mmCIF file of C-alpha atoms (C1' of nucleotides) in Angstrom:
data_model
loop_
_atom_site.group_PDB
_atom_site.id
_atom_site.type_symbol
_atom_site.label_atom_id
_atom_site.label_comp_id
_atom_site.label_asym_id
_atom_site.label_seq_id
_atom_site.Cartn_x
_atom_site.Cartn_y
_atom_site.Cartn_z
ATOM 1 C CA UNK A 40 -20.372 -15.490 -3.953
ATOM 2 C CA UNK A 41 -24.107 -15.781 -4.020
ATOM 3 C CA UNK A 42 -24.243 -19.566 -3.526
ATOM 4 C CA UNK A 43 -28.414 -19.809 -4.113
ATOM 5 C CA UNK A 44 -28.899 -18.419 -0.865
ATOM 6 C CA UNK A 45 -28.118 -21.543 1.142
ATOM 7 C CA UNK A 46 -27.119 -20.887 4.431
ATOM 8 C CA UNK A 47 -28.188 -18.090 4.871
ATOM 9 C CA UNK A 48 -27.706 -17.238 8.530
ATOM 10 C CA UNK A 49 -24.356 -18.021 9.464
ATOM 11 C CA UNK A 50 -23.386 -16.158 6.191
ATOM 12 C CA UNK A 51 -23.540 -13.172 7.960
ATOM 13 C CA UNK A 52 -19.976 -13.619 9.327
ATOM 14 C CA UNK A 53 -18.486 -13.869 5.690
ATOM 15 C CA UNK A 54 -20.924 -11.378 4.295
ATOM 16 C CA UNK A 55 -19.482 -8.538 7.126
ATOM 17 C CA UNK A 56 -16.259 -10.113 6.700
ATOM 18 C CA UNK A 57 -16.688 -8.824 2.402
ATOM 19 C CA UNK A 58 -17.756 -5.591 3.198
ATOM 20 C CA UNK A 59 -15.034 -4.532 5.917
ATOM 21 C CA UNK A 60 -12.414 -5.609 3.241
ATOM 22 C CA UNK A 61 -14.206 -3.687 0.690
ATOM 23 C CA UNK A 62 -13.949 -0.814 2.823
ATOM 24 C CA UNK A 63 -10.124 -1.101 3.650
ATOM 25 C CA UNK A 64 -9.705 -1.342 -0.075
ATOM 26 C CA UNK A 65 -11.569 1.587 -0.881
ATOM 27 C CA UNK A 66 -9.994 3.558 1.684
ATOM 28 C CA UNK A 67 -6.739 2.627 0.668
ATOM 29 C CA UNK A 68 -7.510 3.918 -3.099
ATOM 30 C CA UNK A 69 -8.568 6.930 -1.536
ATOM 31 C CA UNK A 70 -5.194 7.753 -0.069
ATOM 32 C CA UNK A 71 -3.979 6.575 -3.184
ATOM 33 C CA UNK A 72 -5.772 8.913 -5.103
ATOM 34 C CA UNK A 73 -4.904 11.809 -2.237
ATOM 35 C CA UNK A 74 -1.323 11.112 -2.350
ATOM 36 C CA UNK A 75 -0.943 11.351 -6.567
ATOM 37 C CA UNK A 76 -2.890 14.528 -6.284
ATOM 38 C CA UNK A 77 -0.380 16.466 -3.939
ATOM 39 C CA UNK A 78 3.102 14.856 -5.383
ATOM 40 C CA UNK A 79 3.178 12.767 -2.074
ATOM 41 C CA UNK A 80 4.383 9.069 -2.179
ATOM 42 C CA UNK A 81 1.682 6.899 -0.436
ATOM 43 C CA UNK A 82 3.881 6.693 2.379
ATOM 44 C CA UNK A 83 4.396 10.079 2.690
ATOM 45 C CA UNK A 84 0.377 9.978 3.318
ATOM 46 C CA UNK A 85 1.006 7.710 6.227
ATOM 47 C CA UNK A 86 3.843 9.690 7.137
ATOM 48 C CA UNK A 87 1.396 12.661 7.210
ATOM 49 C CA UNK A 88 -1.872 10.763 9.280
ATOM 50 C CA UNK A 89 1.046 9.934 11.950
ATOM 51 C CA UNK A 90 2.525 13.006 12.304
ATOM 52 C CA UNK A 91 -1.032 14.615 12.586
ATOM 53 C CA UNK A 92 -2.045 12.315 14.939
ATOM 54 C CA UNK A 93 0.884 13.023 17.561
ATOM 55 C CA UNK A 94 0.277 16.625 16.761
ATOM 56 C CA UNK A 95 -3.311 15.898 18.221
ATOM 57 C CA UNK A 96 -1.788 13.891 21.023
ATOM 58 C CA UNK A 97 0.100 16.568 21.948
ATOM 59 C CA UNK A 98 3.218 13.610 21.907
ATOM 60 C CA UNK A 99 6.302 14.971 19.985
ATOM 61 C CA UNK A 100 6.987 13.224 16.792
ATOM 62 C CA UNK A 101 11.153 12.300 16.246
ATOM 63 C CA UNK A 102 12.339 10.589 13.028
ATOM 64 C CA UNK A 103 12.925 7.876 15.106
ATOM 65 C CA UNK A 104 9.089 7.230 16.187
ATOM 66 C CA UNK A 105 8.106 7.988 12.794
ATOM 67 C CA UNK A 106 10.105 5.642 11.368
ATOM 68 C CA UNK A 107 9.189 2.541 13.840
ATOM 69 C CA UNK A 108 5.581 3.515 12.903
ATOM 70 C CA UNK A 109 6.086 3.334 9.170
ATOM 71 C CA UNK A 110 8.269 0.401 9.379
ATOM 72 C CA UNK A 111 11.368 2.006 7.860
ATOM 73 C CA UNK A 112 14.794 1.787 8.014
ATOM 74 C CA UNK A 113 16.865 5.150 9.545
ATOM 75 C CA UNK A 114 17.708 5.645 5.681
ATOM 76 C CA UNK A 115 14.036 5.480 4.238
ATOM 77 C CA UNK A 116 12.941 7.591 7.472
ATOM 78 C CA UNK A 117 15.129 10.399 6.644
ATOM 79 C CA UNK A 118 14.158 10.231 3.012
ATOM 80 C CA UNK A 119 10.413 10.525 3.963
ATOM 81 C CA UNK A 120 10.928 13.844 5.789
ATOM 82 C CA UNK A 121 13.115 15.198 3.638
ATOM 83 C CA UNK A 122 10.279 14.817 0.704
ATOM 84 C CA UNK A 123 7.976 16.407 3.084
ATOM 85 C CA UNK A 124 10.014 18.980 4.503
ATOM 86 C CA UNK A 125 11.257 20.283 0.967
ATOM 87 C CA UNK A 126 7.355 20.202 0.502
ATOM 88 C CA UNK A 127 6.996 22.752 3.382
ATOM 89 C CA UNK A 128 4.684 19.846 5.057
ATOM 90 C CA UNK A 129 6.807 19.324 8.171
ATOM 91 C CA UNK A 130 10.333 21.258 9.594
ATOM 92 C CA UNK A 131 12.935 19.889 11.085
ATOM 93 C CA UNK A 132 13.705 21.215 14.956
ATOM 94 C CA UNK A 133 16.428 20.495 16.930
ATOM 95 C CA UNK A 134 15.493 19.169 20.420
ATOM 96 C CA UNK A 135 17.085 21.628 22.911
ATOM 97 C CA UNK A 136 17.492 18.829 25.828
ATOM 98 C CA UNK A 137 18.644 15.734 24.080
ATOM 99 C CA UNK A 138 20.610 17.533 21.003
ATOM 100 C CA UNK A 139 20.838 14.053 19.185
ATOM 101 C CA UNK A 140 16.831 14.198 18.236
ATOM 102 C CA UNK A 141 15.483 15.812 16.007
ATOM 103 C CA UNK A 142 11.321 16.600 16.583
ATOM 104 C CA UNK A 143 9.161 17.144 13.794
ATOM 105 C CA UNK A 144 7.161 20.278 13.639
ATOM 106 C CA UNK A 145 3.891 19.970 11.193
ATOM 107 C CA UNK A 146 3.111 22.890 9.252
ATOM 108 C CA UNK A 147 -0.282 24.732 9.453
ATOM 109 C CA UNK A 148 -0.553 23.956 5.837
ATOM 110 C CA UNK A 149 -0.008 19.919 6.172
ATOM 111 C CA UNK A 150 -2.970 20.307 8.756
ATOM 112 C CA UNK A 151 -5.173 21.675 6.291
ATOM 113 C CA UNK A 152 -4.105 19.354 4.034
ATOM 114 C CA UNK A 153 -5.181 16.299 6.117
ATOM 115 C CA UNK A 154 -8.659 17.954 7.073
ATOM 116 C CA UNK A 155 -9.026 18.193 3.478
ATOM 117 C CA UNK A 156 -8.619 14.504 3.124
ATOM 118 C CA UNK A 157 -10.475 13.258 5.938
ATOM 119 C CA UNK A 158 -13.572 15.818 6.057
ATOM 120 C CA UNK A 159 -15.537 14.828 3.226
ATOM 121 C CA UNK A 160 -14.795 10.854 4.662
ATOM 122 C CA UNK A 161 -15.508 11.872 8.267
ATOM 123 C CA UNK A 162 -18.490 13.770 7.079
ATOM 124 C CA UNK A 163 -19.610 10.848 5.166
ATOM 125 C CA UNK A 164 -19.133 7.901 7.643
ATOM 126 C CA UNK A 165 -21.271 10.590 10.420
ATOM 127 C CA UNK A 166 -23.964 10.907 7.856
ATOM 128 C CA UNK A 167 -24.672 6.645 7.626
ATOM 129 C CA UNK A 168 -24.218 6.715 11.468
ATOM 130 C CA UNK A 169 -27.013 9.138 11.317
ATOM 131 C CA UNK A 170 -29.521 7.000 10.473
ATOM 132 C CA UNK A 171 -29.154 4.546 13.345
ATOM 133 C CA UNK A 172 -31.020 5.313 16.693
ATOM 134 C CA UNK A 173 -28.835 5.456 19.659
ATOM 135 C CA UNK A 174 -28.959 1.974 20.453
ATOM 136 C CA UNK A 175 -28.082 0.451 17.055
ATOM 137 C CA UNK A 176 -25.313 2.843 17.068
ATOM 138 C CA UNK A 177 -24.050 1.515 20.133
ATOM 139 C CA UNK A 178 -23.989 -1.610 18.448
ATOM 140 C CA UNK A 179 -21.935 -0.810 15.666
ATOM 141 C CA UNK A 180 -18.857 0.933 18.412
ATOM 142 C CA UNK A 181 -19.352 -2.366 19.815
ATOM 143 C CA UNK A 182 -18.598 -4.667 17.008
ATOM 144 C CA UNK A 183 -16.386 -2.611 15.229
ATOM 145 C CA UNK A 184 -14.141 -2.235 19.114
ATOM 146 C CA UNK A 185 -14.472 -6.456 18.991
ATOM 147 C CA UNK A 186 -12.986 -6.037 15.621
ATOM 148 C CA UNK A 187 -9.864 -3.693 16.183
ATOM 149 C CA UNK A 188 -9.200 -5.934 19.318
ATOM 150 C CA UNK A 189 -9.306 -9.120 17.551
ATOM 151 C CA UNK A 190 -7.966 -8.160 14.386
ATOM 152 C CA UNK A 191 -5.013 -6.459 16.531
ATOM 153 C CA UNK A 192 -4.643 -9.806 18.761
ATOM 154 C CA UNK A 193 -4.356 -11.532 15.791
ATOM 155 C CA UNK A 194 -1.302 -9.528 14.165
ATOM 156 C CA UNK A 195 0.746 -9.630 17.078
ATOM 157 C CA UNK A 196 0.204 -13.556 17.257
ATOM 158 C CA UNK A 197 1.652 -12.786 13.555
ATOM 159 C CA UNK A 198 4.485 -10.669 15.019
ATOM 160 C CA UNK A 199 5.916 -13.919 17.399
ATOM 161 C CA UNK A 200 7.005 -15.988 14.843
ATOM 162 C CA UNK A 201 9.035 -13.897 13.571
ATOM 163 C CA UNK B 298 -3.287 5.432 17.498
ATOM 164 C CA UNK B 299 -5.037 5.764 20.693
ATOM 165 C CA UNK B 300 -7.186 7.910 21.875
ATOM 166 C CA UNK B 301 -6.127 7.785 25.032
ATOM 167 C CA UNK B 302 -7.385 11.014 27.310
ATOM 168 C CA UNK B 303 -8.636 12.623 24.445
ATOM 169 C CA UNK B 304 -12.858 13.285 25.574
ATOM 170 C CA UNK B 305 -13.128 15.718 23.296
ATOM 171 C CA UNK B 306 -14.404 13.294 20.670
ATOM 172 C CA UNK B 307 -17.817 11.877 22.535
ATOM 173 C CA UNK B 308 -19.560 11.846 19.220
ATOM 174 C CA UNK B 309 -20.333 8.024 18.566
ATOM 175 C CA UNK B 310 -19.420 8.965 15.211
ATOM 176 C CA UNK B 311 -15.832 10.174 15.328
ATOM 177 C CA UNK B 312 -15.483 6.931 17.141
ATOM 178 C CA UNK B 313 -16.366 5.319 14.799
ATOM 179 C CA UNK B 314 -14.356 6.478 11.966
ATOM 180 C CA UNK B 315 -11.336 6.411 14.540
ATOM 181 C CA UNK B 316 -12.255 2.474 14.898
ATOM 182 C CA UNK B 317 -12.709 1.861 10.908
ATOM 183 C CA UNK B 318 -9.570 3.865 10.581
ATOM 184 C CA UNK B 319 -7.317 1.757 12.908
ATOM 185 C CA UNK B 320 -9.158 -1.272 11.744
ATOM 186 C CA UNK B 321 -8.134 -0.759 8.120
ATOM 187 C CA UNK B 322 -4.619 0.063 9.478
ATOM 188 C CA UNK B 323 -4.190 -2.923 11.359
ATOM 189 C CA UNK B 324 -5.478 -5.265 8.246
ATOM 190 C CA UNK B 325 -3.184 -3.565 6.106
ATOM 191 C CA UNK B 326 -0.278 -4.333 8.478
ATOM 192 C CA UNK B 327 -1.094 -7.814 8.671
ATOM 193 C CA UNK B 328 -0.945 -7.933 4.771
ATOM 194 C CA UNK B 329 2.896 -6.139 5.033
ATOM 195 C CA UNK B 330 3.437 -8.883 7.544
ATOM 196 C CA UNK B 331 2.135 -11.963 5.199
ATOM 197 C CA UNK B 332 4.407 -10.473 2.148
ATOM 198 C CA UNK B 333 7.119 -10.322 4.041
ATOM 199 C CA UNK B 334 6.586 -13.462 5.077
ATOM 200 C CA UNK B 335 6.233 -14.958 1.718
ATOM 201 C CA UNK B 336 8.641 -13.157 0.005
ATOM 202 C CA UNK B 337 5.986 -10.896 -1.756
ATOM 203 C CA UNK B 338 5.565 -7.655 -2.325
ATOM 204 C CA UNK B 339 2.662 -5.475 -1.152
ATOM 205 C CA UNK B 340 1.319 -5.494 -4.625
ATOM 206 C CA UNK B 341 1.985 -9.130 -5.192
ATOM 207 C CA UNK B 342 -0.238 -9.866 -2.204
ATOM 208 C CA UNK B 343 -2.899 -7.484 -3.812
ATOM 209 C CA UNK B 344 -2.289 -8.842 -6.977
ATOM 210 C CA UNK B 345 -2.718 -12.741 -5.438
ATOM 211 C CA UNK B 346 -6.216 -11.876 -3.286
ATOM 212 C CA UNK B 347 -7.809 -10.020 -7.056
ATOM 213 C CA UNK B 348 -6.839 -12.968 -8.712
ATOM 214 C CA UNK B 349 -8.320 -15.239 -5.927
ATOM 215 C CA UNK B 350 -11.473 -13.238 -6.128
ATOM 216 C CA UNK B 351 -11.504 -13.832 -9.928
ATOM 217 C CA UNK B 352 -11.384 -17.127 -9.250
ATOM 218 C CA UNK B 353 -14.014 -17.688 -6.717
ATOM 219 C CA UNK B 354 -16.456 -15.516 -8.812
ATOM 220 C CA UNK B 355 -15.924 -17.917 -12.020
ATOM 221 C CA UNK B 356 -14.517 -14.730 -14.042
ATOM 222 C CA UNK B 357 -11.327 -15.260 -15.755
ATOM 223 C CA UNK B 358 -8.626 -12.832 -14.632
ATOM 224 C CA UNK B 359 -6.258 -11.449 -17.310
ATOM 225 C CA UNK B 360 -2.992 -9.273 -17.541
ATOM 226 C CA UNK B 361 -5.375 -6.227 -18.148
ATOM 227 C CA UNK B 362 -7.784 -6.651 -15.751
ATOM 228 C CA UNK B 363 -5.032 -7.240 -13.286
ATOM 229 C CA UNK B 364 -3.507 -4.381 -14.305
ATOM 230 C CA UNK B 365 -6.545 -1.903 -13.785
ATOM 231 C CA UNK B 366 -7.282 -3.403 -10.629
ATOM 232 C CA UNK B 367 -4.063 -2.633 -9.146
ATOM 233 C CA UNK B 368 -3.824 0.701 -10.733
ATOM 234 C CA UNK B 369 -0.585 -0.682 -12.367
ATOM 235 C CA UNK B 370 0.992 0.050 -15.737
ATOM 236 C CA UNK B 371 0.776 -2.753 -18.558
ATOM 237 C CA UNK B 372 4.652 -3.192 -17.718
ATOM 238 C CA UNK B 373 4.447 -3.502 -14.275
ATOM 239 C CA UNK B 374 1.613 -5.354 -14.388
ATOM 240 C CA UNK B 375 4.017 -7.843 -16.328
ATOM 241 C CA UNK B 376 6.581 -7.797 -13.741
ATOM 242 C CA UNK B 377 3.936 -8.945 -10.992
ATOM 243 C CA UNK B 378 2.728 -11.547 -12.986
ATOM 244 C CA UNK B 379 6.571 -12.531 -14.001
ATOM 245 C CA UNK B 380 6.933 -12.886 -9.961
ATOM 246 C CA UNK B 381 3.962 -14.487 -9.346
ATOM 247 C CA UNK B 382 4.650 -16.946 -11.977
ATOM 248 C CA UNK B 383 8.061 -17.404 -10.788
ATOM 249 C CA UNK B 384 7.125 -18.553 -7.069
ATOM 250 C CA UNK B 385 4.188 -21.284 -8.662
ATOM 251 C CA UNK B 386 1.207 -19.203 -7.998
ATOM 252 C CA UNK B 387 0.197 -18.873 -11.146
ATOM 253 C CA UNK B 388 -0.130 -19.531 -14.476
ATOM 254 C CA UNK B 389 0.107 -17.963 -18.098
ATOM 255 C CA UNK B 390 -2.605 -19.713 -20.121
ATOM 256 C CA UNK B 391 -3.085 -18.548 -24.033
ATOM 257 C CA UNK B 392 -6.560 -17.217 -24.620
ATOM 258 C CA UNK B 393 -7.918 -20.108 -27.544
ATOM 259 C CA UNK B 394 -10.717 -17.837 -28.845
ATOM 260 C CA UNK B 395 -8.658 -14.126 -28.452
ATOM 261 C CA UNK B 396 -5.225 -15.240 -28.797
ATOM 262 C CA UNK B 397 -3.784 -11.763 -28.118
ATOM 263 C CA UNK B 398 -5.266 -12.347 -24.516
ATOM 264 C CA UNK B 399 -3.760 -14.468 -21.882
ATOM 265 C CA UNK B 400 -5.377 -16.304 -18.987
ATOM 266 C CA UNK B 401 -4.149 -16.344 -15.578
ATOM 267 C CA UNK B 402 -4.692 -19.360 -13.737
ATOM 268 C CA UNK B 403 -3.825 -19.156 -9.711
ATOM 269 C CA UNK B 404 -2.495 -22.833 -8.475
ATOM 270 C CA UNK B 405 -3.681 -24.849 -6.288
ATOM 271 C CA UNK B 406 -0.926 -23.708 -3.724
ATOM 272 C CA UNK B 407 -1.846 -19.981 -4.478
ATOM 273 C CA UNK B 408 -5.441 -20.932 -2.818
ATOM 274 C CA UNK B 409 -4.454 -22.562 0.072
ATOM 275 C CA UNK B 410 -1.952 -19.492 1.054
ATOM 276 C CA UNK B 411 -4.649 -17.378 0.526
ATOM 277 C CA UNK B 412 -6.261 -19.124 3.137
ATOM 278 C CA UNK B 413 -3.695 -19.516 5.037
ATOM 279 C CA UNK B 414 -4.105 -15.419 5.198
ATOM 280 C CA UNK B 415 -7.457 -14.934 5.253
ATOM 281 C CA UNK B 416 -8.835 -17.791 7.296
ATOM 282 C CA UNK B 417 -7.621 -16.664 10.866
ATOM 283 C CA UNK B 418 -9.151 -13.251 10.235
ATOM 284 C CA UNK B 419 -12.366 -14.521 8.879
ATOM 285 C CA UNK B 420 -12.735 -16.525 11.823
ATOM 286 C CA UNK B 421 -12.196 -13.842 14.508
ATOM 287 C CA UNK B 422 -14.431 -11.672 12.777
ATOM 288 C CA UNK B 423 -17.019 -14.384 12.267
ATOM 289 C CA UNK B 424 -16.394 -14.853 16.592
ATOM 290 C CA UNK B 425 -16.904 -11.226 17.034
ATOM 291 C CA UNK B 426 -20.342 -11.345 15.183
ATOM 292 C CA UNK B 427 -21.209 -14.257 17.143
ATOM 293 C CA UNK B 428 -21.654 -12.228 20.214
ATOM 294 C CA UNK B 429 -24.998 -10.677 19.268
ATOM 295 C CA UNK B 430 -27.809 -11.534 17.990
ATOM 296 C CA UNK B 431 -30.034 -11.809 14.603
ATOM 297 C CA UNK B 432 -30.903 -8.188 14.750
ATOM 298 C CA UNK B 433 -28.009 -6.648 15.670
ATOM 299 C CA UNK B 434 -26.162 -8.433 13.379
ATOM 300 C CA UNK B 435 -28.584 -7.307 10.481
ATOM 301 C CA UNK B 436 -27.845 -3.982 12.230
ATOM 302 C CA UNK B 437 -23.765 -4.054 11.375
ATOM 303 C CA UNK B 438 -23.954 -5.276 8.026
ATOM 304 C CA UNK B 439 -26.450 -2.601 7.275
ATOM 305 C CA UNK B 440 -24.246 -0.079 8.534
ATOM 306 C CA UNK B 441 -21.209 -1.607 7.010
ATOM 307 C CA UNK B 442 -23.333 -1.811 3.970
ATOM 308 C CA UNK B 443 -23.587 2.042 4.072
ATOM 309 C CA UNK B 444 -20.211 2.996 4.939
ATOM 310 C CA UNK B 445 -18.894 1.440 1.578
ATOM 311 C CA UNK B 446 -21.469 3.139 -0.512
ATOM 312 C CA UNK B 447 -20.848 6.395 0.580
ATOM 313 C CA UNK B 448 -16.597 5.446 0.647
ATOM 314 C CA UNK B 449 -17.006 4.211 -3.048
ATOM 315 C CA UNK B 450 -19.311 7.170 -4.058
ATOM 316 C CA UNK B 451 -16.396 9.319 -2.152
ATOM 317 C CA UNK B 452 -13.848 8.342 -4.006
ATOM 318 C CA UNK B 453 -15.539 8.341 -7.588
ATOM 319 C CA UNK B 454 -15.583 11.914 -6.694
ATOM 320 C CA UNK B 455 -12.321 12.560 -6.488
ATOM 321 C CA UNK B 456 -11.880 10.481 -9.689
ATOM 322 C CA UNK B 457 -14.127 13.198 -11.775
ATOM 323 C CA UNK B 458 -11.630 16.448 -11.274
ATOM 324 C CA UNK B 459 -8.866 14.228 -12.226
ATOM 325 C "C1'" DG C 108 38.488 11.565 29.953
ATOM 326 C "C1'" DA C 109 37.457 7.008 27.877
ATOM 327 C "C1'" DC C 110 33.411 4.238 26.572
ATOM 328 C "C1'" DA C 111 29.145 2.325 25.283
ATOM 329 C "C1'" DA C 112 24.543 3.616 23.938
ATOM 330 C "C1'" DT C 113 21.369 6.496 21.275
ATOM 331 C "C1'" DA C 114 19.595 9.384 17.379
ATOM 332 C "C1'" DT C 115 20.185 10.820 12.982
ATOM 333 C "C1'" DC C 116 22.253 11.165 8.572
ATOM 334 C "C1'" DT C 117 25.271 9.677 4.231
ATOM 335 C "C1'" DC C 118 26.607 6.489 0.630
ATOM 336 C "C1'" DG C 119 26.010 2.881 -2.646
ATOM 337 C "C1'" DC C 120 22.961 -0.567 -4.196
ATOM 338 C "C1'" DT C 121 18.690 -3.244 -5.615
ATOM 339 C "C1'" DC C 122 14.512 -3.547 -7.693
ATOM 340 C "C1'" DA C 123 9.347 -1.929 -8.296
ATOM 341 C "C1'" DG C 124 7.001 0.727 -11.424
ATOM 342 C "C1'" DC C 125 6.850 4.243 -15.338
ATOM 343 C "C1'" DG C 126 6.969 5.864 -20.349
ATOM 344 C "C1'" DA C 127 7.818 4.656 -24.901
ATOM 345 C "C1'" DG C 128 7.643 1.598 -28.223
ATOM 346 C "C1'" DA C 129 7.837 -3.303 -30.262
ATOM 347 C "C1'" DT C 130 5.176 -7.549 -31.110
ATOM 348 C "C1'" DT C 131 1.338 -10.411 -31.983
ATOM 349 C "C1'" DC C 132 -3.283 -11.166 -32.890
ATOM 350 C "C1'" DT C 133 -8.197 -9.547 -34.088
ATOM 351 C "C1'" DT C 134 -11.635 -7.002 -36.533
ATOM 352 C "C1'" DG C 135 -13.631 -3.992 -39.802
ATOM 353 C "C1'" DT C 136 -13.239 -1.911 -44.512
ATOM 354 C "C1'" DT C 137 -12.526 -1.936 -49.146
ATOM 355 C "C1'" DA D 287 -7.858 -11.200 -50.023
ATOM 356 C "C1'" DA D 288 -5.317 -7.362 -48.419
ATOM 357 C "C1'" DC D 289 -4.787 -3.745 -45.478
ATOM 358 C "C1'" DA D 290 -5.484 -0.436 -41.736
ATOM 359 C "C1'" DA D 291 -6.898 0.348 -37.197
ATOM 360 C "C1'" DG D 292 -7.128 -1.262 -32.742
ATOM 361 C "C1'" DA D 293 -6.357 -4.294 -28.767
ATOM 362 C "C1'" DA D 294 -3.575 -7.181 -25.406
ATOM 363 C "C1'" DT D 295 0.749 -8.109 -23.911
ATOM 364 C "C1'" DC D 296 5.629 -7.773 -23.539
ATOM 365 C "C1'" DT D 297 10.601 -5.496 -23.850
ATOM 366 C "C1'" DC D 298 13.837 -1.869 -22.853
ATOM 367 C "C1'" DG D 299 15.848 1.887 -20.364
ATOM 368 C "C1'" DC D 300 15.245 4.924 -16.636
ATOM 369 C "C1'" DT D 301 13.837 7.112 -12.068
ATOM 370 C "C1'" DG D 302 13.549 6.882 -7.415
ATOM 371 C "C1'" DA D 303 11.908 4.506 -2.792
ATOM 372 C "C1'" DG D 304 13.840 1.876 0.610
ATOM 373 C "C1'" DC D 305 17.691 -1.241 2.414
ATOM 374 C "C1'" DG D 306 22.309 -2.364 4.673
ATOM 375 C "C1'" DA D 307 26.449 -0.610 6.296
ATOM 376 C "C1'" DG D 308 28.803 2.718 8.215
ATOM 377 C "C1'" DA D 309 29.747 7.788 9.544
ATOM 378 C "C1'" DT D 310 28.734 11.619 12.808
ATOM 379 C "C1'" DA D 311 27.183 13.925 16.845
ATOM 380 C "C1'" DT D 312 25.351 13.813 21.492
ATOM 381 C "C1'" DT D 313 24.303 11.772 25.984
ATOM 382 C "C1'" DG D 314 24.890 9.280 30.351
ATOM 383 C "C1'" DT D 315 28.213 6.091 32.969
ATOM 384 C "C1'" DC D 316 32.454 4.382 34.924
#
DNA sequence: GACAATATCTCGCTCAGCGAGATTCTTGTT
DNA sequence: AACAAGAATCTCGCTGAGCGAGATATTGTC
């Protein structure tokens, strides 16, 4: 890694490229860790972060949506609520229009749940943003918005192919 | 996934997690999308990039160190390496000095699929760096710097109360 | 009303990963 | 040297997540 310090300018691509994987993989041992605490599946835990964030959105989730965002068959879909609803995370609700859905009602409790796993994180990543000046922190949204676009550009050339 | 309407959230920091947090989403995605395309697994992908890492540091990766990486079992741990081994990208070597220990050696192959993952990404995050300058690059990596310390220090939190 | 399309669920199967324990080799003790 | 304790890996049997195929119920269209 630390090839006698040659190069050093250009390095800073790779060295930024390190440390954002680093992250991912520590944030993904995090949900790890959250999901084998509460008898949740770690796709349950994405299953959970989605249905929050429609909740937030004020969009109505369906087993359908959910399971196009997970990237699950109708079987596996229904087999990830039914975990979570016999968990009292999420209920089942018939859709009073189109009486084929079904829309997915998040408990109080599940909310809880996911401020409990993304507080201390939230709090944490605010704290390190804290000691930029307003500027710098501009900066960072920058770069990390470059990021999500390329990095999202780049998966759906992925997705063509097949 | 986007914040689309949604004002409420004009702290550059909850931005900013938002961003990391779709960021790490969309990288994971991609590496769902490379197994799948390789006829891997999720771990086995895992599994292939510690091994890779092992490699490129000089230290030599074993069964257990694989294993506790991964979070795996001794027996699944096995059964990754049995894949692995199966598609040619890698090897079981017998330890000569600890014969109870065996060295995994990641082929040639192995290293150019890696790259065949990683290299697109690296070089649209190496592009997106490109766009500012000395500073503000020392800027991001600082910051990025930061956010895994406190992540890491997070999640050896949760480690300590089991 | 017959028909295709849509949304969800059921059934049977495969295989990743777990727990328990077997196997092989090393190291320290006597 | 012989033996016990420990370490690294593997084998076996099992549970359960997710898949494919198909069943069921509801909607809009002709």
């Amino acid at each position: 890694m630390q090839e006698t310090g040659e190069v050093q300018e250009q390095d800073a691509g790779m060295r930024v490229v390190h440390l954002l994987r680093a992250v991912t993989v520590e944030l993904d041992r995090i949900g790890e860790r959250f999901a084998a605490r509460h008898a949740l599946h770690p796709t349950d835990v994405r299953a959970l972060i989605c249905l929050l964030d429609a909740a937030r959105t004020g969009t109505s989730a369906t087993p359908g949506t959910l399971g196009a965002h997970l990237g699950l068959n109708s079987a596996g879909t229904t087999a990830v609520i039914d975990r979570l609803e016999r968990l009292g995370h999420v209920r089942r609700e018939r859709d009073t229009r189109d009486r084929r859905r079904v829309l997915l009602r998040v408990d109080e409790g599940a909310v809880a749940l996911g401020w409990s796993f993304f507080g201390p994180l939230i709090h944490e990543v605010v704290a390190v943003m804290g000691r930029f000046d307003a500027a710098d922190q501009a900066t960072i949204e920058r770069f990390l918005a470059g990021v999500h676009e390329a990095v999202t550009r780049e998966r759906a050339g992925r997705e063509q192919h097949l």
